[in-house]
Tab-separated table of C-alpha atoms in Angstrom:
chain	number	residue	atom	x	y	z
A	259	UNK	CA	-15.835	23.893	58.090
A	260	UNK	CA	-19.425	24.342	58.679
A	261	UNK	CA	-22.397	23.322	56.422
A	262	UNK	CA	-22.851	26.665	55.000
A	263	UNK	CA	-18.974	27.260	54.430
A	264	UNK	CA	-19.239	23.823	52.499
A	265	UNK	CA	-22.218	24.963	50.624
A	266	UNK	CA	-20.519	28.109	49.566
A	267	UNK	CA	-17.611	26.004	48.205
A	268	UNK	CA	-19.539	23.908	46.336
A	269	UNK	CA	-21.544	26.745	44.861
A	270	UNK	CA	-18.171	28.040	43.569
A	271	UNK	CA	-17.406	24.657	41.791
A	272	UNK	CA	-17.163	25.060	37.646
A	273	UNK	CA	-19.973	23.974	35.867
A	274	UNK	CA	-17.604	22.850	33.044
A	275	UNK	CA	-14.387	21.137	32.908
A	276	UNK	CA	-12.227	20.972	30.087
A	277	UNK	CA	-11.732	17.184	29.342
A	278	UNK	CA	-7.990	16.244	29.466
A	279	UNK	CA	-7.848	15.345	25.636
A	280	UNK	CA	-9.864	15.974	22.763
A	281	UNK	CA	-12.568	13.366	23.004
A	282	UNK	CA	-13.914	13.874	19.773
A	283	UNK	CA	-12.171	11.676	17.265
A	284	UNK	CA	-13.072	9.078	19.543
A	285	UNK	CA	-16.827	9.856	19.224
A	286	UNK	CA	-16.461	10.594	15.417
A	287	UNK	CA	-15.104	6.973	14.947
A	288	UNK	CA	-17.887	5.422	17.181
A	289	UNK	CA	-20.387	7.209	15.249
A	290	UNK	CA	-18.842	5.981	11.702
A	291	UNK	CA	-18.990	2.648	12.847
A	292	UNK	CA	-22.508	2.863	13.307
A	293	UNK	CA	-23.817	5.143	15.731
A	294	UNK	CA	-24.148	7.432	12.893
A	295	UNK	CA	-25.489	5.481	10.445
A	296	UNK	CA	-29.222	7.255	10.890
A	297	UNK	CA	-29.425	10.307	8.499
A	298	UNK	CA	-30.313	13.416	9.930
A	299	UNK	CA	-34.023	13.807	10.042
A	300	UNK	CA	-36.642	16.741	10.706
A	301	UNK	CA	-35.210	16.601	14.389
A	302	UNK	CA	-32.061	18.304	13.486
A	303	UNK	CA	-33.391	21.459	12.859
A	304	UNK	CA	-35.083	22.075	16.329
A	305	UNK	CA	-32.101	20.756	17.997
A	306	UNK	CA	-29.786	23.177	16.210
A	307	UNK	CA	-32.199	25.961	17.162
A	308	UNK	CA	-32.216	24.694	20.712
A	309	UNK	CA	-28.740	24.354	20.810
A	310	UNK	CA	-27.973	27.834	19.427
A	311	UNK	CA	-30.456	29.654	21.911
A	312	UNK	CA	-28.523	27.712	24.860
A	313	UNK	CA	-25.486	29.262	23.469
A	314	UNK	CA	-27.077	32.771	23.059
A	315	UNK	CA	-28.398	32.373	26.882
A	316	UNK	CA	-25.243	31.612	27.593
A	317	UNK	CA	-24.050	34.784	26.484
A	318	UNK	CA	-21.282	33.741	24.659
A	319	UNK	CA	-19.808	31.535	21.455
A	320	UNK	CA	-22.917	31.792	19.092
A	321	UNK	CA	-23.339	35.463	18.434
A	322	UNK	CA	-20.718	37.346	16.437
A	323	UNK	CA	-19.048	40.033	18.470
A	324	UNK	CA	-17.086	42.605	16.870
A	325	UNK	CA	-13.515	42.692	17.376
A	326	UNK	CA	-12.405	46.143	18.504
A	327	UNK	CA	-8.914	47.412	18.581
A	328	UNK	CA	-7.551	50.302	20.362
A	329	UNK	CA	-4.245	52.249	21.296
A	330	UNK	CA	-2.736	51.654	24.187
A	331	UNK	CA	0.492	53.660	23.241
A	332	UNK	CA	1.663	56.028	20.251
A	333	UNK	CA	-0.328	55.402	16.664
A	334	UNK	CA	-0.686	51.763	15.606
A	335	UNK	CA	-1.493	51.296	12.219
A	336	UNK	CA	-4.740	49.148	11.029
A	337	UNK	CA	-4.986	48.792	7.512
A	338	UNK	CA	-3.287	51.794	6.067
A	339	UNK	CA	-4.528	54.130	8.591
A	340	UNK	CA	-3.304	55.156	12.163
A	341	UNK	CA	-5.531	54.338	14.943
A	342	UNK	CA	-6.293	57.398	16.899
A	343	UNK	CA	-9.477	56.034	18.593
A	344	UNK	CA	-10.853	52.496	19.367
A	345	UNK	CA	-12.418	51.218	16.105
A	346	UNK	CA	-13.378	47.620	14.818
A	347	UNK	CA	-10.994	45.075	13.289
A	348	UNK	CA	-12.240	43.427	10.299
A	349	UNK	CA	-11.121	40.207	8.834
A	350	UNK	CA	-7.988	40.302	6.567
A	351	UNK	CA	-6.736	43.484	8.259
A	352	UNK	CA	-3.354	43.886	9.923
A	353	UNK	CA	-2.335	45.712	13.274
A	354	UNK	CA	0.925	47.118	13.189
A	355	UNK	CA	2.943	48.673	15.940
A	356	UNK	CA	6.545	50.515	15.714
A	357	UNK	CA	9.240	51.125	18.571
A	358	UNK	CA	6.790	53.505	20.196
A	359	UNK	CA	3.284	52.119	19.522
A	360	UNK	CA	1.114	49.409	21.139
A	361	UNK	CA	-2.297	47.938	20.721
A	362	UNK	CA	-5.302	46.280	22.320
A	363	UNK	CA	-7.456	43.610	20.419
A	364	UNK	CA	-10.529	42.556	21.638
A	365	UNK	CA	-11.306	39.036	20.770
A	366	UNK	CA	-14.859	38.830	20.432
A	367	UNK	CA	-16.701	38.295	23.638
A	368	UNK	CA	-13.767	35.758	24.813
A	369	UNK	CA	-10.766	37.595	25.606
A	370	UNK	CA	-8.272	40.459	24.595
A	371	UNK	CA	-4.802	40.340	23.161
A	372	UNK	CA	-2.285	43.096	23.826
A	373	UNK	CA	-0.009	44.002	21.080
A	374	UNK	CA	3.234	44.966	21.789
A	375	UNK	CA	6.019	47.368	20.400
A	376	UNK	CA	7.340	46.377	16.472
A	377	UNK	CA	4.352	43.672	16.016
A	378	UNK	CA	2.253	42.874	13.197
A	379	UNK	CA	-0.389	40.740	13.398
A	380	UNK	CA	-3.459	39.922	11.158
A	381	UNK	CA	-7.144	39.053	11.856
A	382	UNK	CA	-7.815	35.764	9.703
A	383	UNK	CA	-11.032	34.472	11.138
A	384	UNK	CA	-13.823	35.684	13.389
A	385	UNK	CA	-16.553	33.540	13.806
A	386	UNK	CA	-18.354	32.374	17.083
A	387	UNK	CA	-16.726	29.021	16.760
A	388	UNK	CA	-13.140	30.284	15.503
A	389	UNK	CA	-11.123	33.038	16.636
A	390	UNK	CA	-7.888	33.311	14.706
A	391	UNK	CA	-5.000	35.620	14.280
A	392	UNK	CA	-1.651	35.613	12.417
A	393	UNK	CA	1.585	36.749	14.274
A	394	UNK	CA	3.911	37.806	11.612
A	395	UNK	CA	6.257	39.048	13.958
A	396	UNK	CA	6.689	41.118	17.345
A	397	UNK	CA	5.287	40.108	21.105
A	398	UNK	CA	1.686	39.743	22.020
A	399	UNK	CA	0.049	38.901	25.575
A	400	UNK	CA	-3.370	37.064	25.185
A	401	UNK	CA	-5.843	36.419	27.939
A	402	UNK	CA	-8.812	34.037	26.883
A	403	UNK	CA	-11.866	32.869	29.115
A	404	UNK	CA	-13.648	30.325	26.784
A	405	UNK	CA	-14.052	26.976	26.157
A	406	UNK	CA	-11.118	25.132	24.569
A	407	UNK	CA	-10.122	25.261	20.941
A	408	UNK	CA	-11.678	28.724	20.250
A	409	UNK	CA	-8.662	30.950	19.827
A	410	UNK	CA	-5.693	30.470	18.059
A	411	UNK	CA	-2.718	32.234	16.590
A	412	UNK	CA	-1.047	31.140	13.754
A	413	UNK	CA	2.751	31.524	13.442
A	414	UNK	CA	5.281	30.662	10.835
A	415	UNK	CA	6.354	27.897	13.125
A	416	UNK	CA	2.830	26.540	13.757
A	417	UNK	CA	-0.278	27.483	15.690
A	418	UNK	CA	-0.818	28.247	19.291
A	419	UNK	CA	-4.063	26.811	20.102
A	420	UNK	CA	-6.142	27.983	23.409
A	421	UNK	CA	-7.106	25.444	25.922
A	422	UNK	CA	-8.417	28.467	28.308
A	423	UNK	CA	-5.253	30.532	29.443
A	424	UNK	CA	-3.071	33.278	29.202
A	425	UNK	CA	0.074	33.727	27.368
A	426	UNK	CA	2.779	35.534	25.623
A	427	UNK	CA	3.857	34.881	22.359
A	428	UNK	CA	7.112	36.398	20.768
A	429	UNK	CA	8.075	35.830	17.204
A	430	UNK	CA	11.352	37.398	15.431
A	431	UNK	CA	11.507	38.338	11.865
A	432	UNK	CA	12.925	34.846	10.945
A	433	UNK	CA	9.843	33.161	12.441
A	434	UNK	CA	11.518	31.816	15.504
A	435	UNK	CA	9.100	32.216	18.362
A	436	UNK	CA	8.886	31.761	22.280
A	437	UNK	CA	5.820	31.004	23.961
A	438	UNK	CA	5.327	31.557	27.776
A	439	UNK	CA	2.315	30.310	29.729
A	440	UNK	CA	1.110	32.214	32.266
A	441	UNK	CA	-2.386	30.790	33.278
A	442	UNK	CA	-3.992	27.194	31.619
A	443	UNK	CA	-2.629	25.282	29.242
A	444	UNK	CA	-1.905	25.987	25.501
A	445	UNK	CA	-1.237	23.565	22.944
A	446	UNK	CA	1.352	24.399	19.981
A	447	UNK	CA	0.817	22.369	16.864
A	448	UNK	CA	2.825	22.070	13.572
A	449	UNK	CA	1.992	19.249	11.391
A	450	UNK	CA	1.812	16.118	13.606
A	451	UNK	CA	4.284	17.713	16.116
A	452	UNK	CA	2.400	18.916	19.213
A	453	UNK	CA	3.714	20.619	22.584
A	454	UNK	CA	1.196	20.792	25.529
A	455	UNK	CA	2.812	23.803	27.478
A	456	UNK	CA	0.808	24.112	30.713
A	457	UNK	CA	1.155	27.427	33.380
A	458	UNK	CA	4.562	28.146	34.250
A	459	UNK	CA	6.536	26.914	31.229
A	460	UNK	CA	7.664	27.786	27.877
A	461	UNK	CA	8.438	26.235	24.465
A	462	UNK	CA	10.748	27.720	21.955
A	463	UNK	CA	9.318	27.321	18.312
A	464	UNK	CA	10.732	27.168	14.741
A	465	UNK	CA	9.702	27.624	11.213
A	466	UNK	CA	9.766	24.232	9.243
A	467	UNK	CA	10.450	22.360	12.365
A	468	UNK	CA	7.570	23.565	14.848
A	469	UNK	CA	7.689	23.442	18.707
A	470	UNK	CA	10.591	22.418	20.630
A	471	UNK	CA	10.699	20.429	24.027
A	472	UNK	CA	8.621	22.838	26.849
A	473	UNK	CA	10.384	23.336	29.913
A	474	UNK	CA	9.614	25.195	33.222
A	475	UNK	CA	10.570	28.803	33.973
A	476	UNK	CA	12.895	27.357	36.256
A	477	UNK	CA	14.505	24.597	34.341
A	478	UNK	CA	18.342	24.385	34.650
A	479	UNK	CA	20.386	25.999	31.876
A	480	UNK	CA	22.034	22.874	31.059
A	481	UNK	CA	18.338	21.207	30.689
A	482	UNK	CA	17.494	24.053	28.295
A	483	UNK	CA	20.431	23.672	26.062
A	484	UNK	CA	20.461	20.130	25.736
A	485	UNK	CA	16.656	20.258	24.701
A	486	UNK	CA	17.519	22.572	22.269
A	487	UNK	CA	19.676	20.342	20.593
A	488	UNK	CA	17.967	17.233	21.418
A	489	UNK	CA	21.110	16.045	23.728
A	490	UNK	CA	18.918	13.086	25.155
A	491	UNK	CA	21.341	12.011	27.156
A	492	UNK	CA	22.612	15.576	28.552
A	493	UNK	CA	18.727	16.437	29.220
A	494	UNK	CA	17.998	13.011	31.052
A	495	UNK	CA	21.459	14.104	33.198
A	496	UNK	CA	20.233	17.581	33.936
A	497	UNK	CA	16.237	16.824	34.399
A	498	UNK	CA	15.001	17.255	37.868
A	499	UNK	CA	11.701	15.853	39.089
A	500	UNK	CA	10.068	19.427	38.363
A	501	UNK	CA	11.197	19.061	34.700
A	502	UNK	CA	8.991	16.025	34.525
A	503	UNK	CA	6.832	18.092	31.543
A	504	UNK	CA	10.178	18.074	29.719
A	505	UNK	CA	10.750	14.213	29.825
A	506	UNK	CA	7.125	13.812	29.177
A	507	UNK	CA	7.304	15.264	25.648
A	508	UNK	CA	10.996	14.099	25.307
A	509	UNK	CA	9.653	10.283	25.645
A	510	UNK	CA	7.436	10.925	22.547
A	511	UNK	CA	9.999	12.743	20.496
A	512	UNK	CA	12.983	10.247	20.650
A	513	UNK	CA	13.040	7.091	18.393
A	514	UNK	CA	12.068	3.880	20.037
A	515	UNK	CA	15.417	2.259	21.181
A	516	UNK	CA	15.874	5.252	23.394
A	517	UNK	CA	12.404	5.657	24.800
A	518	UNK	CA	13.212	3.096	27.488
A	519	UNK	CA	15.909	5.341	28.932
A	520	UNK	CA	13.619	8.270	28.784
A	521	UNK	CA	10.771	6.430	30.672
A	522	UNK	CA	12.985	5.344	33.245
A	523	UNK	CA	14.403	8.641	34.354
A	524	UNK	CA	11.139	10.088	34.223
A	525	UNK	CA	9.442	7.287	36.561
A	526	UNK	CA	12.597	7.840	38.672
A	527	UNK	CA	11.810	11.439	39.316
A	528	UNK	CA	7.907	11.134	39.233
A	529	UNK	CA	6.686	7.754	39.689
A	530	UNK	CA	3.998	7.121	37.408
A	531	UNK	CA	0.320	6.908	38.495
A	532	UNK	CA	-1.534	3.728	39.170
A	533	UNK	CA	-2.406	2.084	35.698
A	534	UNK	CA	0.406	3.322	33.501
A	535	UNK	CA	2.780	0.508	32.915
A	536	UNK	CA	6.254	0.963	31.467
A	537	UNK	CA	4.925	-1.229	28.304
A	538	UNK	CA	2.193	1.338	27.558
A	539	UNK	CA	4.197	4.423	27.688
A	540	UNK	CA	6.785	3.058	25.665
A	541	UNK	CA	4.099	2.286	22.833
A	542	UNK	CA	2.785	5.706	23.516
A	543	UNK	CA	-0.669	4.581	24.306
A	544	UNK	CA	-2.778	7.528	24.570
A	545	UNK	CA	-4.443	6.518	27.799
A	546	UNK	CA	-1.320	5.967	29.491
A	547	UNK	CA	0.238	9.301	28.397
A	548	UNK	CA	-2.816	11.241	29.309
A	549	UNK	CA	-2.738	9.767	33.029
A	550	UNK	CA	0.861	10.427	33.262
A	551	UNK	CA	0.273	14.028	32.122
A	552	UNK	CA	-2.538	14.660	34.266
A	553	UNK	CA	-0.134	13.841	37.355
A	554	UNK	CA	2.956	15.727	36.019
A	555	UNK	CA	0.485	18.846	35.396
A	556	UNK	CA	-1.380	18.259	38.830
A	557	UNK	CA	1.915	18.462	40.638
A	558	UNK	CA	3.488	21.598	38.712
A	559	UNK	CA	0.200	23.142	39.203
A	560	UNK	CA	0.480	22.588	42.963
A	561	UNK	CA	4.157	23.731	42.986
A	562	UNK	CA	3.193	27.177	41.407
A	563	UNK	CA	-0.219	28.219	43.413
A	564	UNK	CA	1.486	27.218	46.746
A	565	UNK	CA	4.846	28.589	46.232
A	566	UNK	CA	5.450	30.641	49.268
A	567	UNK	CA	2.578	29.104	51.037
A	568	UNK	CA	3.510	25.407	51.194
A	569	UNK	CA	6.355	22.971	50.231
A	570	UNK	CA	5.127	20.713	47.608
A	571	UNK	CA	7.385	17.525	46.823
A	572	UNK	CA	7.860	17.898	43.277
A	573	UNK	CA	7.609	13.752	43.018
A	574	UNK	CA	3.976	13.436	44.248
A	575	UNK	CA	2.513	16.908	44.760
A	576	UNK	CA	1.736	16.294	48.070
A	577	UNK	CA	2.740	18.988	50.941
A	578	UNK	CA	5.996	18.274	52.320
A	579	UNK	CA	5.725	18.079	56.441
B	293	UNK	CA	-24.934	23.616	13.126
B	294	UNK	CA	-22.529	20.276	12.866
B	295	UNK	CA	-22.674	17.742	15.449
B	296	UNK	CA	-18.968	18.525	16.196
B	297	UNK	CA	-19.710	21.994	17.351
B	298	UNK	CA	-22.641	20.624	19.177
B	299	UNK	CA	-19.825	18.706	21.208
B	300	UNK	CA	-17.665	21.543	21.351
B	301	UNK	CA	-20.359	23.275	22.716
B	302	UNK	CA	-21.134	20.952	25.707
B	303	UNK	CA	-18.158	19.011	26.264
B	304	UNK	CA	-17.066	20.823	29.121
B	305	UNK	CA	-20.457	20.421	31.110
B	306	UNK	CA	-20.701	16.960	30.291
B	307	UNK	CA	-17.278	15.972	31.147
B	308	UNK	CA	-17.764	17.823	34.814
B	309	UNK	CA	-20.727	15.823	35.489
B	310	UNK	CA	-19.121	12.583	34.548
B	311	UNK	CA	-16.082	13.151	36.139
B	312	UNK	CA	-17.810	14.172	39.396
B	313	UNK	CA	-20.130	11.084	39.203
B	314	UNK	CA	-17.273	8.356	38.490
B	315	UNK	CA	-14.717	10.242	40.555
B	316	UNK	CA	-12.343	8.938	37.932
B	317	UNK	CA	-10.642	10.948	34.916
B	318	UNK	CA	-10.178	8.089	32.498
B	319	UNK	CA	-13.866	6.742	33.340
B	320	UNK	CA	-15.364	10.314	32.700
B	321	UNK	CA	-13.320	10.815	29.490
B	322	UNK	CA	-15.398	7.188	28.171
B	323	UNK	CA	-18.425	8.285	29.617
B	324	UNK	CA	-18.323	11.443	28.149
B	325	UNK	CA	-17.963	9.762	24.695
B	326	UNK	CA	-20.540	7.316	25.468
B	327	UNK	CA	-22.991	10.358	26.030
B	328	UNK	CA	-22.172	12.098	22.794
B	329	UNK	CA	-22.353	8.925	20.874
B	330	UNK	CA	-26.079	8.031	22.805
B	331	UNK	CA	-26.913	11.633	22.098
B	332	UNK	CA	-26.715	11.123	18.231
B	333	UNK	CA	-28.672	8.047	18.422
B	334	UNK	CA	-31.380	9.512	20.454
B	335	UNK	CA	-31.923	12.731	18.638
B	336	UNK	CA	-35.017	11.907	17.229
B	337	UNK	CA	-36.204	11.770	20.767
B	338	UNK	CA	-35.859	15.536	21.356
B	339	UNK	CA	-38.953	17.345	20.253
B	340	UNK	CA	-37.886	20.872	21.690
B	341	UNK	CA	-39.909	20.803	24.473
B	342	UNK	CA	-37.418	21.129	26.969
B	343	UNK	CA	-34.202	23.171	26.419
B	344	UNK	CA	-31.388	21.180	24.434
B	345	UNK	CA	-29.028	21.466	27.725
B	346	UNK	CA	-31.559	19.697	30.091
B	347	UNK	CA	-32.320	17.099	27.762
B	348	UNK	CA	-28.365	16.127	27.544
B	349	UNK	CA	-27.797	16.721	31.090
B	350	UNK	CA	-30.490	13.873	31.980
B	351	UNK	CA	-29.216	11.758	29.193
B	352	UNK	CA	-25.596	12.082	30.479
B	353	UNK	CA	-26.823	11.211	33.966
B	354	UNK	CA	-28.486	7.982	32.679
B	355	UNK	CA	-25.428	7.183	30.763
B	356	UNK	CA	-23.321	7.093	33.766
B	357	UNK	CA	-25.620	5.397	36.034
B	358	UNK	CA	-26.663	2.577	33.776
B	359	UNK	CA	-22.914	1.863	33.223
B	360	UNK	CA	-22.182	1.707	36.999
B	361	UNK	CA	-24.882	-0.804	37.220
B	362	UNK	CA	-24.078	-2.927	34.300
B	363	UNK	CA	-20.495	-2.989	35.489
B	364	UNK	CA	-21.503	-4.206	38.617
B	365	UNK	CA	-18.738	-5.206	40.945
B	366	UNK	CA	-16.161	-4.148	38.723
B	367	UNK	CA	-13.047	-2.685	40.389
B	368	UNK	CA	-12.428	1.042	39.563
B	369	UNK	CA	-9.199	0.724	37.675
B	370	UNK	CA	-7.497	4.247	38.631
B	371	UNK	CA	-7.193	6.266	41.822
B	372	UNK	CA	-9.257	9.450	41.204
B	373	UNK	CA	-6.804	12.348	40.357
B	374	UNK	CA	-8.491	15.996	40.830
B	375	UNK	CA	-8.493	17.692	37.198
B	376	UNK	CA	-6.255	20.054	37.002
B	377	UNK	CA	-7.486	21.873	34.086
B	378	UNK	CA	-10.679	22.487	36.559
B	379	UNK	CA	-8.382	24.617	38.620
B	380	UNK	CA	-6.668	26.316	36.048
B	381	UNK	CA	-9.317	28.288	35.005
B	382	UNK	CA	-9.103	30.782	38.112
B	383	UNK	CA	-8.484	34.086	36.747
B	384	UNK	CA	-6.571	36.817	38.119
B	385	UNK	CA	-8.098	38.132	41.329
B	386	UNK	CA	-8.843	34.563	42.577
B	387	UNK	CA	-6.150	33.870	45.155
B	388	UNK	CA	-4.459	30.458	46.308
B	389	UNK	CA	-6.788	29.680	49.221
B	390	UNK	CA	-10.090	29.650	47.109
B	391	UNK	CA	-8.253	27.716	44.208
B	392	UNK	CA	-6.656	25.137	46.885
B	393	UNK	CA	-10.278	24.709	48.637
B	394	UNK	CA	-11.696	23.916	45.391
B	395	UNK	CA	-9.004	21.587	44.617
B	396	UNK	CA	-9.180	19.821	47.848
B	397	UNK	CA	-13.247	19.712	47.558
B	398	UNK	CA	-12.945	18.198	44.322
B	399	UNK	CA	-10.341	15.620	45.332
B	400	UNK	CA	-12.945	14.800	48.320
B	401	UNK	CA	-15.741	14.534	46.412
B	402	UNK	CA	-13.796	12.050	44.308
B	403	UNK	CA	-13.485	10.085	47.187
B	404	UNK	CA	-16.801	9.624	48.929
B	405	UNK	CA	-18.374	6.058	48.698
B	406	UNK	CA	-19.836	5.638	45.416
B	407	UNK	CA	-23.256	6.067	46.703
B	408	UNK	CA	-22.844	9.216	48.532
B	409	UNK	CA	-20.963	10.838	45.930
B	410	UNK	CA	-23.777	10.166	43.097
B	411	UNK	CA	-26.292	11.897	45.526
B	412	UNK	CA	-24.218	14.677	46.540
B	413	UNK	CA	-23.244	15.643	42.927
B	414	UNK	CA	-26.799	14.912	41.635
B	415	UNK	CA	-28.364	17.030	44.539
B	416	UNK	CA	-25.526	19.680	45.662
B	417	UNK	CA	-24.035	20.026	42.396
B	418	UNK	CA	-26.559	19.566	39.803
B	419	UNK	CA	-29.736	20.713	41.768
B	420	UNK	CA	-31.880	17.264	41.019
B	421	UNK	CA	-34.359	16.765	43.831
B	422	UNK	CA	-34.572	13.389	46.225
B	423	UNK	CA	-37.699	12.290	44.315
B	424	UNK	CA	-35.858	12.079	40.967
B	425	UNK	CA	-32.607	11.247	42.366
B	426	UNK	CA	-34.312	8.426	43.950
B	427	UNK	CA	-35.505	7.275	40.507
B	428	UNK	CA	-32.532	7.770	38.622
B	429	UNK	CA	-30.403	6.191	41.229
B	430	UNK	CA	-33.068	2.977	42.181
B	431	UNK	CA	-32.886	4.050	45.794
B	432	UNK	CA	-35.607	5.316	48.377
B	433	UNK	CA	-36.152	8.658	48.455
B	434	UNK	CA	-35.247	8.492	52.552
B	435	UNK	CA	-32.023	6.581	51.379
B	436	UNK	CA	-31.001	9.655	49.093
B	437	UNK	CA	-31.476	12.005	51.806
B	438	UNK	CA	-29.171	9.940	54.258
B	439	UNK	CA	-26.517	9.865	51.731
B	440	UNK	CA	-26.532	13.065	51.124
B	441	UNK	CA	-26.427	13.920	54.930
B	442	UNK	CA	-23.388	11.182	54.935
B	443	UNK	CA	-21.636	13.012	51.996
B	444	UNK	CA	-21.617	16.394	53.279
B	445	UNK	CA	-20.342	15.230	56.993
B	446	UNK	CA	-17.694	12.995	55.373
B	447	UNK	CA	-16.607	16.250	53.032
B	448	UNK	CA	-16.588	18.439	56.286
B	449	UNK	CA	-14.689	15.865	57.878
B	450	UNK	CA	-12.197	15.890	54.897
B	451	UNK	CA	-11.962	19.646	54.322
B	452	UNK	CA	-11.312	20.094	58.099
B	453	UNK	CA	-8.307	17.917	58.090
């Protein structure tokens, strides 16, 4: 590599990187401890104005963009009228397709949602800082290019939270769903239950229960069945190193007495990164879990993007010589 | 605008800077939190004379470098790990070699010696000049230039492997 190639590569580095976890709760707690004791004064006004201007200059995020909806096939219904040409989608309006129709929704400036057949979906919130749809049934394919946590899809089983990604989401008439992530990461949340679903992984969702345990696209059938029924013993037996994301989630779902078994199996398949101890993982310490996740996620990512190019060791993410 | 909104708007940029300056995902998360707590405390010093982003950026650099100075010879606690979130923002049309080069470059930057890494990140990625880097880092301007030369050489060697 010469100097120019290096400079070109450096020039393509992203200016913004999503933190591996939400850092706001920690900041908020520290502001409450005294960092935030000072009341906001006059300076807040120019600060807010400057920040807003910065957002406008960045071209995204602070200005309201209209939500547009276009027919892709047949005659989707928007509100109560058939959609013949592209139009504006307003908050509260439903888009409904039948066996022969499909539609495309432009999500403000930040992305688009393809609405499949036999789907019913509503625009709930359209603000620069919150783009929210509600999927009652059917299938959508979402592509979003934005800061994390700007785009949400509510379902009867919980909420899909975009962390910068592309995914499909199917929902049957009973509210059972399947999320399949094709780029980036999606978080699926229902109450206190959360699942982080990276590219190349899926998760089933159920009303009143929330997300199940995510699994990779090529997960063995025996593992999928075991995860569906929370058969821990069966899941541990069926899991491979490639299934580490499932065990990482399982670790946090099982009760304390069984956590050790799950951790030991996970650690035998993908050794933990430096700084992650068994005790910290069993105590579900966020920092330890985050570090383990970063390693597992990186390995999965390398395995997927280098498929057919290099053989990647699923235990370490390194190239197999 | 709530402070939380301000955080949401700028967290990625600040985290990227902290991650590259520290070469450590855990430390970067801590420094990012430090930066926003410091922003809250120092709002009164921002008078709108410069862009808020620029003010925030300089404050973030100071937070990271000050922490490094005060932590002295404290050992790095974890092995640097490339942030996969960075890589996964690659969109359709961006093929594997570009993504892999980016991943390898991030890892190579994280593996640079501390002094070389700081100068490289500030000069080549963040666009600071040598005079300002010298003042921020507390080194001579000539040292900054030498560190930059060293960093680029090490990166080229690392990426050629």
